[in-house]
Backbone as a ProteinNet text record, in pm:
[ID]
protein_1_A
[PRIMARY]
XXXXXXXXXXXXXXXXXXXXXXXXXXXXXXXXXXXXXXXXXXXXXXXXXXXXXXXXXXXXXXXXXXXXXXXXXXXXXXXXXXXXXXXXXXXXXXXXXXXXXXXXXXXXXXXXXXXXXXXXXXXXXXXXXXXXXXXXXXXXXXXXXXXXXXXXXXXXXXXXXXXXXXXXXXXXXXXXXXXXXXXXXXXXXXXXXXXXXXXXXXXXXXXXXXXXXXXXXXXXXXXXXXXXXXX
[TERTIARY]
-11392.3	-11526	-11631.4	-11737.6	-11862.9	-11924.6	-12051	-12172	-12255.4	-12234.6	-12306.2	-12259.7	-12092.8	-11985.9	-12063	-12066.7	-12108.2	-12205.4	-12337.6	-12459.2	-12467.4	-12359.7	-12349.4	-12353.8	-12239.8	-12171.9	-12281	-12326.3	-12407.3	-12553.4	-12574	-12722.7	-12654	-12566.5	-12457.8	-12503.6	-12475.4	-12495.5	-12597.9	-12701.1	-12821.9	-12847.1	-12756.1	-12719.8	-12702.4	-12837.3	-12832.3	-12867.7	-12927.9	-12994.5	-12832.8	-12748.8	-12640.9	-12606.6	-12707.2	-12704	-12814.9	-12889.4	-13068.1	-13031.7	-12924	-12944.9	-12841.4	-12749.8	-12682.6	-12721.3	-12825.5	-12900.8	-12880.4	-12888.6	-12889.5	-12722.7	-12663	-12527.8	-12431.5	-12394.5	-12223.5	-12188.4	-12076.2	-12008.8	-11853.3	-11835.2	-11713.3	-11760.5	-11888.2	-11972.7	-11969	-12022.2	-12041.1	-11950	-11841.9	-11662.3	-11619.3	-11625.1	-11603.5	-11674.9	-11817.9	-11890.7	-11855.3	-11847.1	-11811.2	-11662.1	-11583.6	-11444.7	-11464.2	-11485.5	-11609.6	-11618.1	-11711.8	-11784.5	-11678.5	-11559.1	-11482.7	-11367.9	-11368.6	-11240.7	-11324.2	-11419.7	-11502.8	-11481.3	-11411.6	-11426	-11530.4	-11665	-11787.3	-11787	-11648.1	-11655.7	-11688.5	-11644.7	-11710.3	-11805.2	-11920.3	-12054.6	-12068.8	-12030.5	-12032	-11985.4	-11871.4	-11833.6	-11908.7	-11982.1	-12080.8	-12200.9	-12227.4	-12375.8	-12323.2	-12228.3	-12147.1	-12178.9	-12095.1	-12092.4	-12243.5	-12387.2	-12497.7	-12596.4	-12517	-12563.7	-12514.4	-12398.6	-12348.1	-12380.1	-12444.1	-12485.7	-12410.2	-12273.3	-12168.9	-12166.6	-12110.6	-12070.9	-11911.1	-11807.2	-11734.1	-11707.6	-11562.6	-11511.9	-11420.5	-11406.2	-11316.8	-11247.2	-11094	-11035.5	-10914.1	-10833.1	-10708.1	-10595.8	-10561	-10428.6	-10306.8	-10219.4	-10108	-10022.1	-9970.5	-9910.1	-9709	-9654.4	-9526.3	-9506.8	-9503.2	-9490.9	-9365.1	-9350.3	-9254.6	-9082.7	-9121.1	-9046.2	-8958.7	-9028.1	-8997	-8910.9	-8953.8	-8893.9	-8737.6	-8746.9	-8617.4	-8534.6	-8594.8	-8475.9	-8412.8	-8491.2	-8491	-8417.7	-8369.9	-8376.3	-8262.6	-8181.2	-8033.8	-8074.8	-8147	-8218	-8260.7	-8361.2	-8426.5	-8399.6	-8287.3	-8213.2	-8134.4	-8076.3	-7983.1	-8094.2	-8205.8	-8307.3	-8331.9	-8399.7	-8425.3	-8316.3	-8196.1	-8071.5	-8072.6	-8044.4	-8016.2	-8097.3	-8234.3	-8342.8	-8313.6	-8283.3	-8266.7	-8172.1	-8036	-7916.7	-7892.2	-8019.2	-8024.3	-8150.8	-8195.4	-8286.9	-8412.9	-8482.8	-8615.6	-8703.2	-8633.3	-8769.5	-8776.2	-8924.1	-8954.4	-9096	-9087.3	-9163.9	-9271.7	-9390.2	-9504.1	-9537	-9599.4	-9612.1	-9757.4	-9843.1	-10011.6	-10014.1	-10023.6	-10019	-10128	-10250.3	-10359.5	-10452.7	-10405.8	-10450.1	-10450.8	-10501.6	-10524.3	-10489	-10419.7	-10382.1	-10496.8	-10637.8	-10723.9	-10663.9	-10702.3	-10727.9	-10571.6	-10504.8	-10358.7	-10399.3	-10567	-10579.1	-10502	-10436.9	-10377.3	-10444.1	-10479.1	-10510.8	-10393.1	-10374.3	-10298.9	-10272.1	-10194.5	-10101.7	-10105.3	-10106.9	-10036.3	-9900.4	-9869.3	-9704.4	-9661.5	-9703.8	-9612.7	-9623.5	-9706	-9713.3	-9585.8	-9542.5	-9425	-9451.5	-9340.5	-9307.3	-9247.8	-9130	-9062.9	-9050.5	-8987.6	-8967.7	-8841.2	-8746.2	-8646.9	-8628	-8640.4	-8637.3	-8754	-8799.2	-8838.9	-8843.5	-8928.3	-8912.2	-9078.3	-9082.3	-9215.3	-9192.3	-9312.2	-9335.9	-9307.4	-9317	-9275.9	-9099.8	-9044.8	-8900	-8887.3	-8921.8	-8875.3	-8872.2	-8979.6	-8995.5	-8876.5	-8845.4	-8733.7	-8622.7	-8605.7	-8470.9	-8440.7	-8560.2	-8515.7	-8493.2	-8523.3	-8527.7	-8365.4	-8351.2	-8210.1	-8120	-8113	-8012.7	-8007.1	-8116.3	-8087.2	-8004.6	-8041	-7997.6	-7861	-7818.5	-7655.4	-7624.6	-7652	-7605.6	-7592.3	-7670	-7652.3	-7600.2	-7592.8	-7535.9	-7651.7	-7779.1	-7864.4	-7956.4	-8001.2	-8129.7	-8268.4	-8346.4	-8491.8	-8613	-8632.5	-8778.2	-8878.3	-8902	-9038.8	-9157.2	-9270.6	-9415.4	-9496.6	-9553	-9604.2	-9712.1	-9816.5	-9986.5	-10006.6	-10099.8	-10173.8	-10325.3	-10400.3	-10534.6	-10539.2	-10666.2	-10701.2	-10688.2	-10698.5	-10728	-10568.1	-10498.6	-10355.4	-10210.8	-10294.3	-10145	-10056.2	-10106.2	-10058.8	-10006.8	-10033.9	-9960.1	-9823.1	-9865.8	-9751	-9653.6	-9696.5	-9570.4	-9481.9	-9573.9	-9496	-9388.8	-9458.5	-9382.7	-9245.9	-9255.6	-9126.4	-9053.5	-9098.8	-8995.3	-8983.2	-9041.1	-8988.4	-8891.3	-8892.8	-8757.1	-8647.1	-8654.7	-8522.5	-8599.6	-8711.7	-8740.8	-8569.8	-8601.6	-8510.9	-8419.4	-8324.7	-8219.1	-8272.7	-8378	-8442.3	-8402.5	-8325.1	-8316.2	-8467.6	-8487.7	-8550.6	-8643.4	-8553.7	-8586.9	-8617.1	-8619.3	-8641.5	-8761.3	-8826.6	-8965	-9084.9	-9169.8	-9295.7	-9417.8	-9501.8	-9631.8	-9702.6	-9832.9	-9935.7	-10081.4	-10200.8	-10310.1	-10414.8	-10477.8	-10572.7	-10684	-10760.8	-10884.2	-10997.8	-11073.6	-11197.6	-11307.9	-11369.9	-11496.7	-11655.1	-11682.1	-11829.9	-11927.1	-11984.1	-12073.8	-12229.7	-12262.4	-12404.3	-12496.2	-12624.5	-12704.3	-12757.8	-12854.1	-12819.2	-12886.7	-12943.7	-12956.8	-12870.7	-12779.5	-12643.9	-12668.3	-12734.4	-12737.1	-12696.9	-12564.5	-12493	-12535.9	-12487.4	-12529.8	-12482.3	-12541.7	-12479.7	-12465.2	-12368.4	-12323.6	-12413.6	-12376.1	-12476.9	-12505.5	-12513.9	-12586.2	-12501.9	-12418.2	-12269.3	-12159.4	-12159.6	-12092.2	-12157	-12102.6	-12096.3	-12040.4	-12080.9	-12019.2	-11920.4	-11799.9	-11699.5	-11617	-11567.1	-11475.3	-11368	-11241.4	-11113.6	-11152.4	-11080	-11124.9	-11054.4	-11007.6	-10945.4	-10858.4	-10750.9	-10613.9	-10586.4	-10665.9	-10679.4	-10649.9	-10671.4	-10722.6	-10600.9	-10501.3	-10358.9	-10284	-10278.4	-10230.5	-10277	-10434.3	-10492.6	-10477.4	-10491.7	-10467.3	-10296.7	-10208.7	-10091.1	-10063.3	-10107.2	-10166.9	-10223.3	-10329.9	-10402.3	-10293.9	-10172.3	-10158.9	-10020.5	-10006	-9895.3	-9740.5	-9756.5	-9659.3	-9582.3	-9701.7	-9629.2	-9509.6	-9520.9	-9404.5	-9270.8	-9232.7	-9102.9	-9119.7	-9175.2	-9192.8	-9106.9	-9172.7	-9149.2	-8996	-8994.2	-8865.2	-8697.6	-8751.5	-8646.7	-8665.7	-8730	-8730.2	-8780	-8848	-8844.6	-8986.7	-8926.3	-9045.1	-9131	-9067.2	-9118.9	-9164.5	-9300.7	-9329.6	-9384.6	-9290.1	-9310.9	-9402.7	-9557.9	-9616.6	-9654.3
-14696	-14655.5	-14747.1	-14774.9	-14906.4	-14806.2	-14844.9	-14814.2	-14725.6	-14801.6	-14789.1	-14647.7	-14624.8	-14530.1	-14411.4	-14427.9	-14322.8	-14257.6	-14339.3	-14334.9	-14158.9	-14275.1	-14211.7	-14107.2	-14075.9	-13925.4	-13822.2	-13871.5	-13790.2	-13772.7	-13856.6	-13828.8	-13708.6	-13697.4	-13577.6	-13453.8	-13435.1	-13287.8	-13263	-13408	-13393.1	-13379.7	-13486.4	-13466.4	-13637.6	-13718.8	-13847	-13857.1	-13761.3	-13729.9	-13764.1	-13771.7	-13851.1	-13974.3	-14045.6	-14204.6	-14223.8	-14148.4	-14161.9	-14253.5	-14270.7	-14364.1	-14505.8	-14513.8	-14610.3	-14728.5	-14762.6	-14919.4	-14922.6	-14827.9	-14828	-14850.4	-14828.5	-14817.2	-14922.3	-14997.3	-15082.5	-15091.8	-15245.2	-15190.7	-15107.8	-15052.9	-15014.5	-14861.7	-14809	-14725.8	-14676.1	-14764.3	-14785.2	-14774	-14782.3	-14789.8	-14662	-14624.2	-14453.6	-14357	-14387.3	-14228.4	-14259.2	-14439.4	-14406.3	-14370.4	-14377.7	-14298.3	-14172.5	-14074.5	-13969.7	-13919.5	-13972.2	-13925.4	-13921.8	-14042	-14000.8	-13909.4	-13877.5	-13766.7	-13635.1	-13636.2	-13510.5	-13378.2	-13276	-13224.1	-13184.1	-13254.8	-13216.8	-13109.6	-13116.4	-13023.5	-12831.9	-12856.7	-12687.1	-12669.4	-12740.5	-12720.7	-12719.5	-12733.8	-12725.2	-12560.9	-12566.4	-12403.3	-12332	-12353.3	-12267	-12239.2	-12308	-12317.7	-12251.5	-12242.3	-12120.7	-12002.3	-11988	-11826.8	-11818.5	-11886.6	-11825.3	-11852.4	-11845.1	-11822.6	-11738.2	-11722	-11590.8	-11457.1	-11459.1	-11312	-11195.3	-11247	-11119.5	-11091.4	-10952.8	-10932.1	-10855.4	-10874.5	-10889	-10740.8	-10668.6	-10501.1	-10545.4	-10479.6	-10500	-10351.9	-10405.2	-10278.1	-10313.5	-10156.3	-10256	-10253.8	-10372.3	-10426.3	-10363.1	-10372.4	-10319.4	-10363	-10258.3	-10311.3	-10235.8	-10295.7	-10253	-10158.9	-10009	-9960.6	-9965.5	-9943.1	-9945.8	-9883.4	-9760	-9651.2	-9714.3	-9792.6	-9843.1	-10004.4	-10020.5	-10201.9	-10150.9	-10048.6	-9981.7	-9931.2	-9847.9	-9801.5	-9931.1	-10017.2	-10131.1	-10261.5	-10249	-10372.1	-10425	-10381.7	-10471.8	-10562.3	-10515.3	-10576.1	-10663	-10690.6	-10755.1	-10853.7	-10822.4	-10930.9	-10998.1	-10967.5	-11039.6	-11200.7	-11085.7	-11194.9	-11289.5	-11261.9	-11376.8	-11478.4	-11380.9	-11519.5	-11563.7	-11532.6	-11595.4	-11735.2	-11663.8	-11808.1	-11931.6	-11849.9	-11993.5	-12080.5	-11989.9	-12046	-12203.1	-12147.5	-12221	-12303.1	-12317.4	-12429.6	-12363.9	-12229.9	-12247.7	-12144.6	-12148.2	-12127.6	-12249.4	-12244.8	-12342.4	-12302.5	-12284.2	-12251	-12340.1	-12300.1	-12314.1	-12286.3	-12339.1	-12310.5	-12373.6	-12317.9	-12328.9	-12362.2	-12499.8	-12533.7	-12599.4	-12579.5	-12683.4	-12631.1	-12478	-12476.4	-12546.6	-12506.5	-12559.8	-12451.3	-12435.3	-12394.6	-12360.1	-12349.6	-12314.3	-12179.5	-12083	-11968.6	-11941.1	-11999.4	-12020.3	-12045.6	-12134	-12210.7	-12343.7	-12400.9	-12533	-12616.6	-12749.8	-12868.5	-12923.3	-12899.7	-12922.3	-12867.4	-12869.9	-12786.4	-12701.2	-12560.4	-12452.9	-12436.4	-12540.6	-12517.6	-12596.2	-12681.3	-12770.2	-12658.6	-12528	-12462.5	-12440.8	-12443.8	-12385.6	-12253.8	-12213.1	-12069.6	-11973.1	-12099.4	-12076.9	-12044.5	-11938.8	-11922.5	-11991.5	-11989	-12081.5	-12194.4	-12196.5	-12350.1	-12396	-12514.9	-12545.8	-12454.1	-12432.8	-12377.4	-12307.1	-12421.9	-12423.3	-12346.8	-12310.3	-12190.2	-12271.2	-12398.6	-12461.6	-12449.3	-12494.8	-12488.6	-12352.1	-12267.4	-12112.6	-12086.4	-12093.9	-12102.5	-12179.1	-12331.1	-12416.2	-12312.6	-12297.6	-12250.3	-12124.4	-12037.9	-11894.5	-11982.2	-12061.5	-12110.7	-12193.3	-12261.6	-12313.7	-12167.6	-12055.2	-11968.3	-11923.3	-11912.5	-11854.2	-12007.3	-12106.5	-12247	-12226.7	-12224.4	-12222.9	-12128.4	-12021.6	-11875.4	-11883	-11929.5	-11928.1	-12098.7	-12177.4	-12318.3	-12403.6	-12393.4	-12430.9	-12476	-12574.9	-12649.5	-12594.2	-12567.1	-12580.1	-12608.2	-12697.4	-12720.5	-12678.1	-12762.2	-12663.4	-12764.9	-12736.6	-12795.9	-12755.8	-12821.6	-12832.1	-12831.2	-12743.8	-12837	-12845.2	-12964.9	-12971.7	-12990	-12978.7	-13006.7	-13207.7	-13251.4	-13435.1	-13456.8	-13311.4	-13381.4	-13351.1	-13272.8	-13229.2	-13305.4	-13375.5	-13421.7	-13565.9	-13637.1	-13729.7	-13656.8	-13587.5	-13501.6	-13420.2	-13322.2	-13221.6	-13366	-13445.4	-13518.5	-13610.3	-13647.5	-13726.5	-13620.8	-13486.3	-13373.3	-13367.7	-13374.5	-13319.3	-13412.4	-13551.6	-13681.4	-13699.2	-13698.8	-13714.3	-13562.6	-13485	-13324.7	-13312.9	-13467.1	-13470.8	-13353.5	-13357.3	-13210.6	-13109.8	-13065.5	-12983.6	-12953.9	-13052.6	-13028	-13019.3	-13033.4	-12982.7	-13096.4	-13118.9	-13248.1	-13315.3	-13444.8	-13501.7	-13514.7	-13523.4	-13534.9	-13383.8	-13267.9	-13174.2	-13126.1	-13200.2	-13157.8	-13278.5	-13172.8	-13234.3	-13207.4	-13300.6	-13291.3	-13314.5	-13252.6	-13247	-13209.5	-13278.1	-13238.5	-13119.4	-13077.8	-12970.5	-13029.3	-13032.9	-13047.6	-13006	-13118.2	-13089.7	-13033.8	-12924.7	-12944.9	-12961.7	-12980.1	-13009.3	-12891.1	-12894.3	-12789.4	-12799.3	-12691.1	-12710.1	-12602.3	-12646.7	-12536.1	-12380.1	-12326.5	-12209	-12247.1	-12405.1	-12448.9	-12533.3	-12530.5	-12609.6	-12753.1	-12791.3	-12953.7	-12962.8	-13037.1	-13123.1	-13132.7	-13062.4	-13123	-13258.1	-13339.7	-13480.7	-13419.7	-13452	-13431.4	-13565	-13697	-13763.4	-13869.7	-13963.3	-14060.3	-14083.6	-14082.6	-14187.6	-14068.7	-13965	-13873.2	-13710.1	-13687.6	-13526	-13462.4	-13341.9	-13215.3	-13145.7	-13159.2	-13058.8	-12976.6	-12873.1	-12809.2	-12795.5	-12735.2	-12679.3	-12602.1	-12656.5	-12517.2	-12430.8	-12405.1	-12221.3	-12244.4	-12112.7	-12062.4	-12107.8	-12066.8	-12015	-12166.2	-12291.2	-12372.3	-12462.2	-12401	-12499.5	-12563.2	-12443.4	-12504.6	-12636.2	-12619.8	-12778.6	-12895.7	-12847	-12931.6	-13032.3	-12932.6	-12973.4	-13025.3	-13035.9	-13091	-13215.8	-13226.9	-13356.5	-13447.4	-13403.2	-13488.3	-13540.8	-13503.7	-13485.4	-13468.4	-13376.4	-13294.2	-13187.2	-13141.1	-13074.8	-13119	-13273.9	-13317.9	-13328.1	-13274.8	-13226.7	-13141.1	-13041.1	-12916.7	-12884.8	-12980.6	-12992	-13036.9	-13181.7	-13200.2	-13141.8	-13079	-12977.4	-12793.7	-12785.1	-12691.1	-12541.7	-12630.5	-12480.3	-12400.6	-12260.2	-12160.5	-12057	-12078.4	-11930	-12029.5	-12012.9	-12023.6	-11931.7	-11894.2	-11834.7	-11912.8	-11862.1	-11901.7	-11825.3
11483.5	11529.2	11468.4	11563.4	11473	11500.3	11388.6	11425.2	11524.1	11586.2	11772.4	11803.9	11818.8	11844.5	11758.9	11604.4	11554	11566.1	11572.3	11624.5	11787.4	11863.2	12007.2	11955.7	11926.8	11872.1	11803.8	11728	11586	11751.4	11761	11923.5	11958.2	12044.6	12129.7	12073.5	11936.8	11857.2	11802.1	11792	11686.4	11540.3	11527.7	11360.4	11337	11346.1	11322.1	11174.5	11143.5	10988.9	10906.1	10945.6	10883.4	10847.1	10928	10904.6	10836.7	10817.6	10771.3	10616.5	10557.9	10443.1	10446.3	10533.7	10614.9	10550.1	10562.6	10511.6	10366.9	10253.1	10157.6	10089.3	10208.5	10125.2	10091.9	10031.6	10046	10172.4	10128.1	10267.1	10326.5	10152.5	10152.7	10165.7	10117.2	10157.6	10279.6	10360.4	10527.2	10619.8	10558.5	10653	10567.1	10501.8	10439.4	10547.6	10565.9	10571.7	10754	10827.4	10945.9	11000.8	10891.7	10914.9	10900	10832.6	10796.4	10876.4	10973.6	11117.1	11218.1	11210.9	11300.9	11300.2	11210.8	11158.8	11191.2	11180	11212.1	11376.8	11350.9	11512.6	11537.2	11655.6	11661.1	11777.1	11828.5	11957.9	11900.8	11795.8	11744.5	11756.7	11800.3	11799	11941.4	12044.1	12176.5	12141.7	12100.6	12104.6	12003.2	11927.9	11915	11991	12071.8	12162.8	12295.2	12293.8	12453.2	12388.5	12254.2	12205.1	12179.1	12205	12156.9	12244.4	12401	12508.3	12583.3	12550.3	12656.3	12627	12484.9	12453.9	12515.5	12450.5	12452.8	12320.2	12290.9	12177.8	12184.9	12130.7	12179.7	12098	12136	12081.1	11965.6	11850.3	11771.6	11803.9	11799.7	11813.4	11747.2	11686.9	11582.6	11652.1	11606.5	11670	11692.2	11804.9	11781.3	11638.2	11576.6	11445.6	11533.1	11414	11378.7	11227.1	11281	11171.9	11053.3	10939.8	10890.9	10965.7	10984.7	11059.3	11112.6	11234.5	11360.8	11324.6	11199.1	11171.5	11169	11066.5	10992.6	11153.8	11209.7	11301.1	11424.5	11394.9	11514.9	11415.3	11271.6	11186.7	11226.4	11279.6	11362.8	11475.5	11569.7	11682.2	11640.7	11538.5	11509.5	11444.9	11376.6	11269.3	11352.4	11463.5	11564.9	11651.9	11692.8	11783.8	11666.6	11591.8	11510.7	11422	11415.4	11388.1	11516.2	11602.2	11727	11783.9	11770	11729.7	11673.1	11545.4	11451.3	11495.5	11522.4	11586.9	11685.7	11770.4	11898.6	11848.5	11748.4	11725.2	11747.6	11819.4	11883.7	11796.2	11617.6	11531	11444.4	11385.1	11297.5	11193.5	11069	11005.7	10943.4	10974.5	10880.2	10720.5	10635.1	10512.8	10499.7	10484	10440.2	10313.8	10253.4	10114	10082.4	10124.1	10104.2	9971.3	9894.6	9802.8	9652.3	9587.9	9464.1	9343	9294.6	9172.1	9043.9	9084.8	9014.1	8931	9028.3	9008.4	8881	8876.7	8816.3	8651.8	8663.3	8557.1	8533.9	8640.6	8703.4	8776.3	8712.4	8748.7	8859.5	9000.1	9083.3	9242.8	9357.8	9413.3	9386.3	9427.5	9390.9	9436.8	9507.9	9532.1	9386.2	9307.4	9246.6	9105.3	9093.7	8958.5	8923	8762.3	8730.3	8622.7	8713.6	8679.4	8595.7	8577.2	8513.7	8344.8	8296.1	8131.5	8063.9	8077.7	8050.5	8092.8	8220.8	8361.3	8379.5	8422.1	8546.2	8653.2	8731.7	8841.4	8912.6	8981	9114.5	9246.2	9298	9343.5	9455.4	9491.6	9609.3	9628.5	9489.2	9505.9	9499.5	9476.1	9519.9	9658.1	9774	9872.3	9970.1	9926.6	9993.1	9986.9	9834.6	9802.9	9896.6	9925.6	10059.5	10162.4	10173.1	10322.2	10339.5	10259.2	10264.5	10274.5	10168.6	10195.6	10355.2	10438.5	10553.9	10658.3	10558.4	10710.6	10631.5	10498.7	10493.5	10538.2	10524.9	10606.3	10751.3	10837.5	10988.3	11021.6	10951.3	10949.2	11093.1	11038.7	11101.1	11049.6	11046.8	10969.5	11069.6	11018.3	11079.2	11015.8	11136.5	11080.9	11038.7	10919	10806.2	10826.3	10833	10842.7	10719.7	10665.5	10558.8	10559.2	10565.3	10570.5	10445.5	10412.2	10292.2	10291.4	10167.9	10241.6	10206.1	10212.9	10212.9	10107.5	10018.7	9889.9	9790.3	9795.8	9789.1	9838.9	9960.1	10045.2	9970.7	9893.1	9814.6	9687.5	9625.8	9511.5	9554.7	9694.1	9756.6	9794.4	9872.4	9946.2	9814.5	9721.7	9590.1	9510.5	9471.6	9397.3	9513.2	9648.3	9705.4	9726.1	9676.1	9661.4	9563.5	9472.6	9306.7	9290.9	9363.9	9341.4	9463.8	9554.1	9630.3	9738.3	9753.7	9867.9	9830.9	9709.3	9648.7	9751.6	9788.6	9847.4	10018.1	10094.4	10226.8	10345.8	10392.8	10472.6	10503	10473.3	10552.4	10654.2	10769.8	10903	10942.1	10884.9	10907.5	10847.4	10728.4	10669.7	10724.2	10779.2	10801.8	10738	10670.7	10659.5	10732.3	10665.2	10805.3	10694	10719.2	10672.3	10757.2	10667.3	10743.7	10793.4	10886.2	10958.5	10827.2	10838.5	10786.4	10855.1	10830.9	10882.7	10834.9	10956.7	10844.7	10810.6	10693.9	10659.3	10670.7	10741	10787.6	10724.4	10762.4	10679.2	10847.8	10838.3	10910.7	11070.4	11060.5	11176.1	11251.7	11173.9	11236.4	11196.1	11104.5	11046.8	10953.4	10967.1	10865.4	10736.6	10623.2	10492.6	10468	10400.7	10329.2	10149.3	10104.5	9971.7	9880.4	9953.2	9882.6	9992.5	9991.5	10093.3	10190.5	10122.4	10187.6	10280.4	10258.9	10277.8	10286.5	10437.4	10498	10373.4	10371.1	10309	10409.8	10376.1	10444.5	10349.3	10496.6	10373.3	10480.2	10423.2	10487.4	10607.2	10763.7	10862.3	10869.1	10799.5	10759.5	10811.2	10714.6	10771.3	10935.1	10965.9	11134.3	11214.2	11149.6	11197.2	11169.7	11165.4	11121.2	11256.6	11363.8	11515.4	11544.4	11497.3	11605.1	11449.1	11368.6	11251.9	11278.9	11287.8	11353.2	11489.6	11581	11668.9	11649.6	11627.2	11546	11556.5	11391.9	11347	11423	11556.4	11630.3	11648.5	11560.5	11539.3	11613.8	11785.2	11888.6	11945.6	11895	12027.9	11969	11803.3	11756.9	11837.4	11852.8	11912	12046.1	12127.3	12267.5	12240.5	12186	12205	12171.7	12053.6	11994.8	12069.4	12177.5	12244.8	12181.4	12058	11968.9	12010.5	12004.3	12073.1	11984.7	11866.7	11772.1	11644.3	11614	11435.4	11340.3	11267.2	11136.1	11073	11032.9	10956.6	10794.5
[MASK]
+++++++++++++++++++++++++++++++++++++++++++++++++++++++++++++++++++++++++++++++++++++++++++++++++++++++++++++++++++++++++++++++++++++++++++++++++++++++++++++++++++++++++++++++++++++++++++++++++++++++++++++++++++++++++++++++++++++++

């Protein structure tokens, strides 16, 4: 993306006040904040300007659930469909790892924390390790997806090669980063953090499908026929 490109773009939504210090910056500066701009999804702002014209307000009502009761009298059924899945290739699990190990009091991942009192032992390799017992048990590998966030994904992908992806085939683990978005103030304009750079943050849980997507990762999908994800 040049210049010009970014320019276009930032006109479109009304958020040129992003380039407003451009001149002042480097030029390693200048190729940062316009990669920046292009990594950016500006189309949320189209979809916010629908939802604040249609002046709907939409019903919250609660969801159909699965009660306990009902898991228990149905748990054969259920345990059959979903081996059966795996069987034939058409599940594949998600894992949301883009946190941070703060709250832990950990400088890191929160997948790479250890847990362990006698061992070694990370909350990431706990996770693999369920997941392998069900692929040796049904003699089926499936695919695991990994998100991380921009700032995590060089630590998560090094920790699961420096630990052999604790035993996880390969060709069967995917990473994938989360979508940034940008943060605005209550008129919908872009904060800048400092000259050079938008303020973003993580677009939520919610926001892992198109994140995975993005990073094109549907077309294992398609091609391995798989239909169900456990997230």
């Amino acid at each position: 993306m040049t210049y010009e490109n970014a320019l276009e773009v930032l006109k479109k939504y009304g958020q040129e006040h992003v380039l407003a210090y451009y001149d002042e910056l480097n030029d390693e500066e200048k190729q940062s904040l316009i990669s920046q701009i292009e990594e950016i999804d500006f189309s949320i702002f189209d979809v916010l300007k629908e939802k604040e014209s249609d002046g709907k307000e939409g019903m919250i009502t609660p969801t159909e659930v699965l009660t306990l009761d009902t898991i228990k009298e149905y748990e054969f059924a259920y345990k059959v469909l979903g081996e059966t899945a795996i069987q034939k290739g058409q599940l594949a699990l998600v894992m949301l790892a883009g946190g941070q190990g703060t709250r832990l009091g950990f400088d890191g991942p929160k997948g790479t924390y250890n847990i362990g009192l006698t061992r070694d032992l990370y909350i990431f390799e706990c996770q693999v390790k369920t997941i392998l017992t069900v692929v040796r048990t049904l003699g089926r590998w499936i695919h695991l997806y990994i998100m991380t966030s921009d700032k995590n994904y060089e630590a998560t992908t090094s920790f699961f090669a420096e630990h052999k992806n604790f035993g996880y085939k390969e060709e069967y683990l995917h990473f994938f980063k989360q979508e940034m978005a940008a943060a605005t103030d209550y008129d919908g304009k872009i904060y800048l953090e400092e000259k050079g750079r938008m303020a973003t943050s993580p677009n939520g849980n919610g926001g892992w499908y198109i994140s995975l997507k993005k990073a094109g990762l549907t077309q294992v999908l398609e091609n391995n026929g798989i239909e169900w994800l456990n997230v």
